[in-house]
Coordinates of C-alpha atoms in Angstrom, one line a residue:
M1 CA 50.0 91.1 121.4
V2 CA 51.8 90.9 118.3
R3 CA 49.0 90.8 115.9
K4 CA 47.1 93.4 117.4
N5 CA 50.3 96.0 117.4
S6 CA 50.3 94.5 113.5
T7 CA 47.3 97.5 113.0
R8 CA 49.1 100.2 113.4
L9 CA 50.4 100.3 110.1
S10 CA 46.4 100.8 108.7
F11 CA 47.3 104.8 108.8
L12 CA 49.4 104.0 106.1
T13 CA 46.9 103.9 103.5
G14 CA 44.8 107.1 104.2
S15 CA 42.8 108.5 102.0
G16 CA 42.6 105.3 99.4
D17 CA 46.0 105.7 97.7
V18 CA 49.4 103.6 99.0
N19 CA 52.2 104.4 99.9
K20 CA 54.7 102.0 99.1
D21 CA 57.6 103.1 100.8
A22 CA 56.0 103.7 104.3
L23 CA 54.0 100.1 103.8
F24 CA 56.8 98.1 103.2
E25 CA 58.9 99.9 105.8
G26 CA 55.6 99.1 107.9
L27 CA 56.7 95.3 106.7
M28 CA 60.3 95.1 107.4
R29 CA 60.0 96.6 110.8
H30 CA 58.1 94.1 111.7
V31 CA 59.5 91.3 110.8
G32 CA 63.2 93.0 112.0
L33 CA 65.4 95.4 110.5
N34 CA 68.5 95.4 112.2
G35 CA 67.9 91.2 114.1
R36 CA 70.0 88.3 113.4
Y37 CA 69.3 87.3 110.1
Q38 CA 70.8 90.8 108.9
T39 CA 74.2 90.4 111.2
R40 CA 75.1 87.0 110.1
F41 CA 73.9 88.4 106.0
N42 CA 76.1 91.5 106.3
L43 CA 79.2 89.2 108.6
V44 CA 78.9 86.3 105.6
F45 CA 78.7 88.5 102.7
N46 CA 79.5 92.1 103.4
L47 CA 82.6 91.7 105.0
V48 CA 84.4 87.8 104.4
F49 CA 83.7 87.2 101.4
I50 CA 84.7 91.1 100.1
V51 CA 87.9 89.4 101.6
F52 CA 88.4 86.9 99.2
L53 CA 86.8 88.9 96.2
A54 CA 88.7 91.7 96.7
M55 CA 92.3 89.8 95.6
P56 CA 91.3 88.1 92.0
Y57 CA 89.4 92.1 91.6
L58 CA 93.7 93.1 91.6
N59 CA 95.8 90.3 91.5
L60 CA 96.6 91.2 87.7
V61 CA 98.0 94.5 89.2
L62 CA 100.7 92.7 90.7
A63 CA 101.1 89.5 88.6
M64 CA 101.8 92.0 85.8
T65 CA 104.7 94.3 87.1
I66 CA 107.4 95.6 85.4
P67 CA 110.1 94.8 87.3
E68 CA 113.9 97.0 86.7
H69 CA 115.7 95.2 83.6
W70 CA 117.8 95.8 81.0
C71 CA 119.6 94.2 77.7
H72 CA 121.0 91.0 78.5
V73 CA 124.1 90.9 76.9
P74 CA 126.5 87.4 76.9
G75 CA 129.8 86.9 77.7
R76 CA 130.4 88.0 81.5
N77 CA 130.4 84.5 82.2
E78 CA 133.6 84.5 80.7
T79 CA 134.8 86.8 82.3
N80 CA 135.9 88.4 86.0
F81 CA 133.6 91.6 86.1
T82 CA 130.6 92.3 88.6
E83 CA 127.2 92.7 87.3
E84 CA 127.6 96.4 87.9
E85 CA 131.1 96.5 85.6
W86 CA 129.3 94.7 82.6
K87 CA 126.4 96.6 82.5
T88 CA 128.8 99.8 82.5
L89 CA 130.4 98.5 80.3
T90 CA 127.7 97.2 77.7
I91 CA 124.7 99.6 78.4
P92 CA 124.2 102.6 77.9
R93 CA 122.8 105.8 80.7
V94 CA 119.6 107.9 80.1
T95 CA 117.8 110.0 81.4
N96 CA 114.7 108.8 82.9
E97 CA 110.9 109.8 83.7
R98 CA 112.2 111.1 87.4
G99 CA 115.4 113.5 85.8
E100 CA 117.8 110.7 87.2
E101 CA 120.4 109.1 85.1
S102 CA 120.2 105.2 85.2
F103 CA 121.6 102.4 82.8
S104 CA 118.9 102.0 79.3
K105 CA 115.8 99.7 79.4
C106 CA 115.9 99.1 76.0
G107 CA 118.7 99.9 74.7
M108 CA 122.8 98.2 74.6
Y109 CA 126.1 99.4 73.3
N110 CA 126.8 97.2 69.7
I111 CA 129.6 95.4 70.5
S112 CA 130.3 92.2 68.3
S113 CA 132.7 89.8 70.1
Q114 CA 134.2 89.4 73.4
F115 CA 137.6 90.2 72.7
N116 CA 136.6 93.9 71.8
L117 CA 134.9 93.8 75.6
A118 CA 138.5 93.3 77.3
S119 CA 140.5 96.6 75.4
F120 CA 137.4 98.5 76.5
P121 CA 137.5 100.8 79.6
L122 CA 134.8 100.3 82.5
Q123 CA 132.9 103.6 81.4
N124 CA 130.6 105.0 78.9
D125 CA 131.7 105.8 75.5
S126 CA 129.8 107.6 73.4
K127 CA 132.0 106.3 70.3
L128 CA 129.7 103.3 70.5
Q129 CA 127.2 102.6 68.3
I130 CA 123.4 102.0 70.2
V131 CA 121.4 99.6 69.7
S132 CA 118.1 97.7 70.4
C133 CA 118.4 94.7 72.3
Q134 CA 119.5 92.0 70.9
Y135 CA 119.8 88.4 73.3
G136 CA 116.7 89.8 75.6
W137 CA 116.7 90.6 78.7
E138 CA 117.4 90.4 82.3
Y139 CA 115.3 91.3 85.1
D140 CA 115.8 92.3 88.8
R141 CA 114.5 89.2 90.6
T142 CA 115.2 90.7 94.0
W143 CA 111.1 90.4 94.6
Y144 CA 109.5 88.6 92.2
T145 CA 110.8 85.2 90.8
R146 CA 108.4 85.3 87.9
T147 CA 106.1 88.1 86.3
V148 CA 103.9 87.6 83.4
V149 CA 106.1 90.1 81.5
T150 CA 109.1 88.4 82.7
Q151 CA 107.9 84.9 81.5
E152 CA 107.3 86.6 78.2
D153 CA 109.4 89.9 77.4
W154 CA 106.8 92.0 77.5
V155 CA 108.8 94.9 77.8
C156 CA 110.4 97.9 75.6
E157 CA 108.5 97.6 72.4
K158 CA 105.8 95.6 74.1
E159 CA 105.4 97.4 76.9
L160 CA 102.2 98.4 76.0
Q161 CA 101.1 95.1 75.6
V162 CA 100.9 95.1 79.5
T163 CA 99.4 98.9 79.2
N164 CA 96.7 96.9 76.9
T165 CA 95.9 94.1 79.1
F166 CA 95.0 96.4 82.0
V167 CA 92.8 98.2 79.6
F168 CA 90.8 95.0 78.4
S169 CA 90.6 94.1 82.1
R170 CA 89.1 97.5 82.1
A171 CA 86.9 97.2 79.1
G172 CA 85.6 93.6 80.7
D173 CA 84.8 94.7 83.7
V174 CA 83.0 97.7 82.2
I175 CA 80.6 95.5 80.1
G176 CA 80.0 92.8 82.7
T177 CA 78.9 95.6 85.1
F178 CA 76.6 97.0 82.5
I179 CA 75.2 93.6 81.7
F180 CA 74.8 92.4 85.0
G181 CA 73.3 95.3 86.7
Q182 CA 70.6 95.6 84.6
L183 CA 69.8 91.3 84.9
G184 CA 69.9 92.4 89.0
D185 CA 67.0 94.4 88.5
M186 CA 65.7 92.2 86.1
I187 CA 66.0 88.9 87.1
G188 CA 66.9 89.7 90.9
R189 CA 70.3 89.8 93.4
R190 CA 70.7 86.4 94.0
P191 CA 70.9 84.6 90.8
V192 CA 73.5 87.4 89.3
F193 CA 75.6 87.0 92.2
F194 CA 76.2 83.7 92.2
V195 CA 76.6 83.5 88.1
T196 CA 79.4 86.4 88.6
L197 CA 81.3 84.9 91.1
F198 CA 81.4 81.9 89.1
M199 CA 82.8 83.7 86.3
L200 CA 85.1 85.5 87.8
A201 CA 86.7 82.7 90.1
V202 CA 87.0 80.4 87.3
G203 CA 88.2 83.0 84.3
R204 CA 91.2 84.2 86.4
C205 CA 92.5 80.9 87.0
I206 CA 92.5 80.5 83.2
T207 CA 94.7 83.4 82.5
V208 CA 98.2 81.1 83.7
F209 CA 97.4 79.0 81.2
A210 CA 96.2 81.4 78.2
A211 CA 99.9 83.6 78.7
G212 CA 102.2 82.6 75.9
S213 CA 99.5 83.3 73.7
Y214 CA 98.8 86.9 73.8
P215 CA 95.6 87.3 72.2
L216 CA 94.5 84.7 74.2
F217 CA 95.5 86.3 77.2
L218 CA 93.9 89.8 76.6
A219 CA 90.4 87.2 75.9
V220 CA 90.6 85.1 79.0
T221 CA 91.2 88.4 81.0
F222 CA 88.1 90.2 79.6
I223 CA 85.7 87.2 80.2
G224 CA 87.5 87.0 83.7
S225 CA 87.1 90.5 84.0
L226 CA 83.0 90.9 83.3
S227 CA 82.0 90.3 87.0
Q228 CA 84.4 92.1 89.0
S229 CA 82.1 94.9 90.0
A230 CA 79.0 93.6 89.7
A231 CA 80.2 91.0 92.4
F232 CA 80.4 93.2 94.4
Q233 CA 77.3 95.0 94.3
S234 CA 74.5 92.3 94.7
P235 CA 75.3 91.6 98.5
L236 CA 76.0 95.7 99.3
V237 CA 72.5 96.7 97.9
L238 CA 70.9 93.4 99.3
G239 CA 72.7 94.0 102.7
M240 CA 71.0 98.0 102.4
E241 CA 68.1 96.6 101.7
M242 CA 66.7 94.9 104.4
S243 CA 68.4 97.2 107.4
A244 CA 67.6 100.2 109.0
E245 CA 68.2 103.4 107.8
N246 CA 70.8 104.0 110.7
K247 CA 72.9 100.9 109.5
R248 CA 73.2 101.4 105.7
A249 CA 76.8 103.4 106.3
Q250 CA 77.6 101.1 108.2
I251 CA 77.1 98.0 106.2
A252 CA 78.9 99.9 103.3
M253 CA 82.2 100.5 105.5
L254 CA 81.7 96.9 106.2
Q255 CA 82.5 96.0 103.3
C256 CA 85.3 98.5 102.0
L257 CA 86.7 97.1 105.8
G258 CA 86.4 93.4 103.9
W259 CA 87.9 95.1 101.2
T260 CA 91.2 96.7 102.4
L261 CA 91.8 93.5 104.1
G262 CA 91.3 91.5 101.3
V263 CA 94.2 94.2 99.6
C264 CA 96.4 93.8 102.3
L265 CA 96.9 89.9 102.0
M266 CA 97.2 89.9 98.5
P267 CA 100.3 91.8 98.2
M268 CA 101.8 89.1 100.8
I269 CA 100.8 86.2 99.5
A270 CA 102.6 87.8 96.3
W271 CA 105.9 88.3 98.4
V272 CA 105.8 84.7 99.7
T273 CA 105.2 83.2 96.4
G274 CA 107.4 85.2 94.3
D275 CA 105.9 83.4 91.1
W276 CA 102.5 84.9 89.4
I277 CA 101.0 81.8 88.7
A278 CA 100.6 80.3 92.2
F279 CA 99.7 83.5 93.4
I280 CA 96.8 83.9 90.8
I281 CA 95.5 80.5 91.3
L282 CA 96.0 81.4 95.4
T283 CA 93.7 84.5 95.4
S284 CA 91.2 83.6 92.9
A285 CA 90.6 80.1 93.5
P286 CA 88.8 79.9 97.0
C287 CA 86.1 82.3 95.8
A288 CA 84.4 79.7 94.7
L289 CA 84.4 78.4 98.3
F290 CA 80.7 80.5 98.5
F291 CA 79.0 78.4 96.2
F292 CA 78.8 76.6 99.7
C293 CA 77.0 79.2 101.6
Y294 CA 73.9 79.1 98.5
R295 CA 71.3 79.1 101.1
L296 CA 72.6 81.8 102.9
F297 CA 72.3 84.2 100.6
P298 CA 68.5 85.0 100.1
E299 CA 66.4 87.1 97.4
S300 CA 65.7 90.5 97.7
A301 CA 62.7 91.1 99.7
R302 CA 62.3 94.4 99.0
W303 CA 62.8 93.8 94.7
L304 CA 60.1 91.3 95.6
A305 CA 58.2 93.4 96.7
A306 CA 58.7 96.1 94.3
K307 CA 58.7 93.6 90.9
G308 CA 54.7 92.3 92.3
K309 CA 55.8 89.1 93.6
T310 CA 54.1 89.2 96.6
R311 CA 54.1 85.0 98.0
R312 CA 58.2 85.4 97.4
C313 CA 58.2 88.7 99.1
A314 CA 56.1 87.2 101.8
R315 CA 58.2 83.8 102.1
E316 CA 61.3 86.0 102.3
L317 CA 59.9 88.3 105.2
R318 CA 58.6 85.1 107.1
H319 CA 62.1 83.6 106.9
I320 CA 63.6 86.8 108.2
A321 CA 60.9 87.1 110.9
T322 CA 61.4 83.6 112.0
V323 CA 65.7 84.3 112.1
N324 CA 64.9 87.4 114.2
G325 CA 62.5 85.7 116.4
T326 CA 59.9 88.0 115.6
F327 CA 56.3 87.4 113.6
L328 CA 54.8 88.5 109.4
P329 CA 51.8 90.4 110.1
D330 CA 48.3 88.6 109.5
D331 CA 47.5 91.7 106.7
A332 CA 51.0 91.6 105.6
M333 CA 49.7 89.8 101.9
V334 CA 46.7 92.6 101.9
K335 CA 49.9 95.2 101.9
L336 CA 52.3 93.6 99.6
K337 CA 49.4 93.2 97.1
L338 CA 48.1 96.9 97.5
I339 CA 52.4 97.6 96.5
A340 CA 51.7 95.3 94.0
A341 CA 48.5 97.0 92.3
K342 CA 51.1 100.1 92.2
K343 CA 53.3 98.7 90.3
E344 CA 55.5 101.0 87.9
R345 CA 56.6 100.5 84.8
I346 CA 60.4 100.5 84.4
Y347 CA 62.1 100.8 81.2
G348 CA 65.9 99.8 82.3
L349 CA 69.0 102.3 82.2
A350 CA 66.5 105.1 80.7
S351 CA 64.3 105.1 84.0
L352 CA 67.6 106.6 85.1
F353 CA 67.0 109.8 83.3
S354 CA 62.6 109.7 83.4
N355 CA 62.5 113.3 85.1
W356 CA 64.9 116.2 85.9
R357 CA 65.7 115.5 89.3
L358 CA 66.6 112.2 89.2
A359 CA 68.1 113.0 85.4
K360 CA 70.4 115.4 86.9
N361 CA 71.7 113.2 89.7
T362 CA 72.6 110.9 88.0
V363 CA 74.5 112.5 85.7
L364 CA 76.6 113.5 88.8
I365 CA 77.1 110.5 90.3
V366 CA 78.3 108.8 87.1
Y367 CA 80.8 111.8 86.7
L368 CA 82.0 111.0 90.6
W369 CA 81.9 107.8 90.0
V370 CA 84.0 108.4 86.3
V371 CA 86.5 111.0 89.2
N372 CA 87.0 108.2 92.1
S373 CA 87.5 105.4 89.5
M374 CA 90.2 106.8 87.5
T375 CA 92.1 107.9 89.7
Y376 CA 91.6 105.2 92.2
Y377 CA 92.8 103.2 89.7
T378 CA 95.5 105.6 88.4
L379 CA 97.1 105.6 91.7
L380 CA 96.9 101.7 92.0
L381 CA 99.1 101.3 89.1
I382 CA 101.4 104.2 90.0
V383 CA 102.4 102.0 93.5
N384 CA 104.5 99.4 90.9
S385 CA 106.7 102.6 90.0
M386 CA 107.9 103.6 93.5
A387 CA 111.0 102.9 94.4
G388 CA 111.3 99.8 97.6
N389 CA 109.8 97.0 98.4
P390 CA 107.0 96.7 96.0
F391 CA 104.8 94.5 98.2
M392 CA 104.9 97.0 100.7
N393 CA 104.5 100.0 98.9
F394 CA 101.0 98.2 97.9
F395 CA 100.4 97.0 101.9
W396 CA 101.1 100.5 103.0
Q397 CA 98.5 102.2 99.9
S398 CA 96.5 99.7 100.6
L399 CA 96.3 99.8 104.8
V400 CA 95.8 103.7 104.6
E401 CA 92.3 102.9 103.4
L402 CA 91.2 101.2 106.4
P403 CA 91.5 104.5 108.9
G404 CA 89.6 106.3 105.4
Y405 CA 86.6 104.2 105.7
I406 CA 86.3 104.9 109.6
V407 CA 87.1 108.2 108.9
G408 CA 84.6 108.4 105.5
K409 CA 82.3 106.7 107.8
F410 CA 82.3 109.0 110.9
L411 CA 82.2 112.3 108.5
S412 CA 79.1 111.1 106.0
D413 CA 77.0 110.8 109.4
R414 CA 78.1 114.0 111.5
Y415 CA 78.4 116.0 108.3
G416 CA 76.3 114.1 105.9
R417 CA 77.5 112.7 102.5
R418 CA 77.5 116.1 100.4
W419 CA 80.0 118.1 102.7
S420 CA 82.4 115.1 103.5
Q421 CA 82.9 114.0 99.6
S422 CA 83.6 117.6 98.5
G423 CA 86.1 118.6 101.4
M424 CA 88.2 115.7 101.0
F425 CA 88.7 116.9 97.4
A426 CA 89.7 119.9 98.2
M427 CA 92.1 118.4 101.1
L428 CA 93.8 116.4 98.0
V429 CA 94.0 118.6 95.9
A430 CA 96.2 120.9 98.0
A431 CA 98.1 117.5 98.6
V432 CA 98.5 116.2 94.9
I433 CA 99.7 120.1 93.8
I434 CA 102.8 120.1 96.3
V435 CA 104.1 116.4 95.3
I436 CA 104.3 118.0 91.6
G437 CA 106.3 120.0 93.1
V438 CA 108.8 117.7 94.6
V439 CA 107.7 113.9 92.6
R440 CA 110.9 114.4 90.9
N441 CA 113.4 115.1 94.2
P442 CA 115.2 112.0 94.9
E443 CA 115.9 114.0 98.0
L444 CA 112.1 114.2 98.9
G445 CA 111.3 110.5 98.2
W446 CA 110.0 110.0 101.8
L447 CA 108.0 113.3 101.2
T448 CA 106.4 112.0 97.9
T449 CA 105.6 108.5 99.4
S450 CA 104.1 109.6 102.5
L451 CA 101.6 112.7 100.5
V452 CA 100.9 109.6 98.2
V453 CA 99.8 107.6 100.6
F454 CA 97.4 111.1 102.2
V455 CA 96.1 111.2 98.8
K456 CA 94.9 107.2 99.0
F457 CA 93.7 108.3 101.9
C458 CA 91.1 111.4 100.5
F459 CA 90.4 108.9 97.8
T460 CA 89.6 106.6 100.0
I461 CA 86.7 108.8 102.1
T462 CA 84.9 110.0 98.7
F463 CA 84.8 106.6 97.3
Y464 CA 83.4 105.6 100.3
V465 CA 81.0 108.3 99.9
I466 CA 80.1 108.1 96.5
H467 CA 79.0 104.1 96.7
L468 CA 76.5 105.2 99.5
V469 CA 75.5 108.3 97.6
A470 CA 74.5 105.8 94.8
M471 CA 72.9 103.6 97.0
E472 CA 70.6 105.8 99.0
T473 CA 69.6 108.5 96.3
Y474 CA 68.7 105.7 93.1
P475 CA 64.7 104.3 93.8
T476 CA 64.3 100.0 94.4
C477 CA 63.4 99.4 90.9
V478 CA 66.1 100.9 89.5
R479 CA 69.0 100.5 92.3
Q480 CA 71.3 98.2 91.0
S481 CA 71.4 99.5 87.2
G482 CA 71.7 103.1 89.0
T483 CA 74.5 102.1 90.6
S484 CA 76.2 100.0 88.0
L485 CA 75.5 102.5 85.3
G486 CA 77.9 104.0 87.9
A487 CA 80.7 102.3 88.2
V488 CA 79.9 100.9 84.4
V489 CA 81.1 104.8 83.2
G490 CA 83.8 104.9 85.9
S491 CA 85.3 102.1 84.8
S492 CA 85.1 103.1 81.3
M493 CA 86.9 106.0 81.4
G494 CA 89.5 104.1 84.3
I495 CA 90.4 102.3 81.0
L496 CA 92.5 105.6 81.0
G497 CA 94.4 104.9 84.0
P498 CA 97.1 102.7 82.3
Y499 CA 97.9 105.2 79.7
I500 CA 98.5 108.0 82.4
V501 CA 100.8 106.3 84.1
Y502 CA 102.9 104.7 80.7
L503 CA 102.7 108.6 80.1
G504 CA 104.8 109.3 83.0
T505 CA 106.5 105.8 83.0
V506 CA 107.7 107.1 79.3
F507 CA 108.2 111.0 79.6
D508 CA 107.6 112.9 83.0
I509 CA 106.3 111.5 86.2
R510 CA 104.4 114.7 87.4
I511 CA 101.4 113.7 84.2
P512 CA 99.4 111.7 86.0
Y513 CA 99.6 113.9 89.6
L514 CA 98.9 116.7 87.1
V515 CA 95.4 114.6 85.7
I516 CA 94.3 113.4 89.3
A517 CA 94.8 117.2 90.3
I518 CA 92.5 118.7 87.6
V519 CA 89.8 116.1 87.3
S520 CA 89.5 116.3 91.5
I521 CA 88.7 120.4 91.2
T522 CA 85.7 118.7 89.2
G523 CA 84.6 116.5 91.3
M524 CA 84.5 118.8 93.8
A525 CA 82.4 121.0 92.7
A526 CA 80.0 117.8 91.3
A527 CA 79.7 116.6 95.1
L528 CA 78.2 119.9 96.4
F529 CA 75.1 119.7 93.6
L530 CA 73.6 116.0 95.2
P531 CA 71.0 116.2 97.4
E532 CA 72.0 115.1 101.2
T533 CA 70.8 111.1 102.1
L534 CA 71.7 111.3 105.4
H535 CA 68.7 110.4 107.7
Q536 CA 66.3 110.2 104.5
R537 CA 64.1 107.0 103.6
L538 CA 65.7 104.9 100.1
P539 CA 62.8 105.5 97.7
E540 CA 60.6 103.4 96.3
T541 CA 59.7 104.4 93.2
L542 CA 60.7 106.8 90.5
A543 CA 57.9 108.9 91.7
D544 CA 59.8 109.4 95.3
A545 CA 63.5 110.1 93.5
Q546 CA 61.6 112.9 91.1
T547 CA 60.8 114.7 95.3
F548 CA 64.0 113.5 96.4
G549 CA 65.8 116.0 98.2
R550 CA 63.8 118.6 96.6
D551 CA 63.0 120.8 99.8
Q552 CA 66.8 120.4 101.2
K553 CA 68.6 124.0 101.9
F554 CA 72.3 124.8 100.1
W555 CA 73.7 126.3 102.6
S556 CA 73.0 123.5 105.8
L557 CA 74.2 120.5 107.1
P558 CA 72.1 117.4 107.4
E559 CA 69.3 116.7 110.9
K560 CA 67.4 113.7 111.5
P561 CA 63.2 114.4 110.7
L562 CA 61.7 114.5 113.7
D563 CA 58.5 111.9 112.1
Q564 CA 61.8 110.0 112.1
E565 CA 63.0 110.2 115.7
K566 CA 59.6 109.3 117.0
T567 CA 59.1 106.5 115.1
E568 CA 62.4 105.4 115.6
M569 CA 61.5 105.9 119.6
N570 CA 58.2 104.1 119.6
E571 CA 59.0 101.4 117.4
V572 CA 59.2 98.3 120.0
P573 CA 60.8 94.8 118.8
L574 CA 58.3 92.4 118.6
K575 CA 59.5 89.4 119.8
S576 CA 57.6 85.7 119.8

């Protein structure tokens, strides 16, 4: 029965030409596109693993929090003054970035002796000279026992060191994503996955020993960040390449769910520990546990077929069939050799610009990645400057991603990727405009927080959709390179995020929101000119990419092709 049905695919090789896409899809349908094998892989590597991976990706953000601080002026222990009275006596008041009056973070009155202090009233005296902090700083330890900043006094004239550290982290992510993205298409998804896993877990843990030397800390941060984004890509690409078309959005959402669980768990660990060293180790070292899952992470059969590695591809397909309870057809090797015979010459990233349509799609995807990466990272850093419990602020902004992914999946599966992304950009722009108008009003702090959470919700959807579109638009031969290019350029522009937040901290808190509004408007327009990928087969070759989306109408909603519906209705699982 099984071997007889295996001849159903012979029509795909008509006219002596080989349709690589249809040939390999036929093989995958035989071994199973939605069986136990795919379910196990996606649950382990696109859900559970991502929970652990999300924490070292972002743990530096909390470890380098800058708490409220002011100059330490010795002598209070010799008096009966409370801390507030002592600050009133020794610290001048200034107008901060929110337009509010508060104690200076970096200045103190030039008071030379305790004898003089006793004669001053408990109020500011404009006649006193103001100088920079002479005896170090005191920190509000309500939430943090110790951060990198409080340990090393990276405040005031050294506060830019915090921003530069985030920039080095982004730079490492950029370079690592570029390198490992191309390696994923050159040497395979599997080896790249385990190399990036090792570098991230070990690199992050080493940072706890390097904070005493700032150059060394920058170097270790850079190395530990090389594999940040690349570690996410291999399991996501592999999961989509081995699964059915109607499961691609679900796989992307599964990884997003793991991300949300990880970034929600991370601030809770920070809250419990309160110390950045214990926090970094507890959120980084557990990633190494997935080395014990070495045998469960396969090589992509689709990648092996595209590279002409027919024997290894057949072994992977046979293993999938065994786990799913199906058989590999007798003529599988013949079909794989036909695919290998049509193997294209690939020129790395240059292949992404080998034809006009693919080049246009690449530019649009990369730009949308820039918009999402820069704004997402900016919003993430803004959390640390918001009032209230920093851990709960981080938790709520992370938790809102969960309904964002659910809504994003529904919208992208119902109305398509294109309209979903553009519509969300329009909504968040409207919300950001309101934030700009109310953010400096302390009485409307609740409204600001609510709107920022809503903006994060919208960006969660747009980020989810652009990941999905990138995976579905690029052909197999350059899929990981193309996805990595977006992540690389996005992270490159994400380097601006810390500086944008720094401008908001030093000058005007509205600046970051103004930047977010401007780039989001351009992102809304860019999303409309991408092809719709819903209900479309994954392109296999550069030739497929040249025609992908060519016949789509601009003012239309996606519809499932009739031939695809017939194929799915006629497809019968082949059980042993």
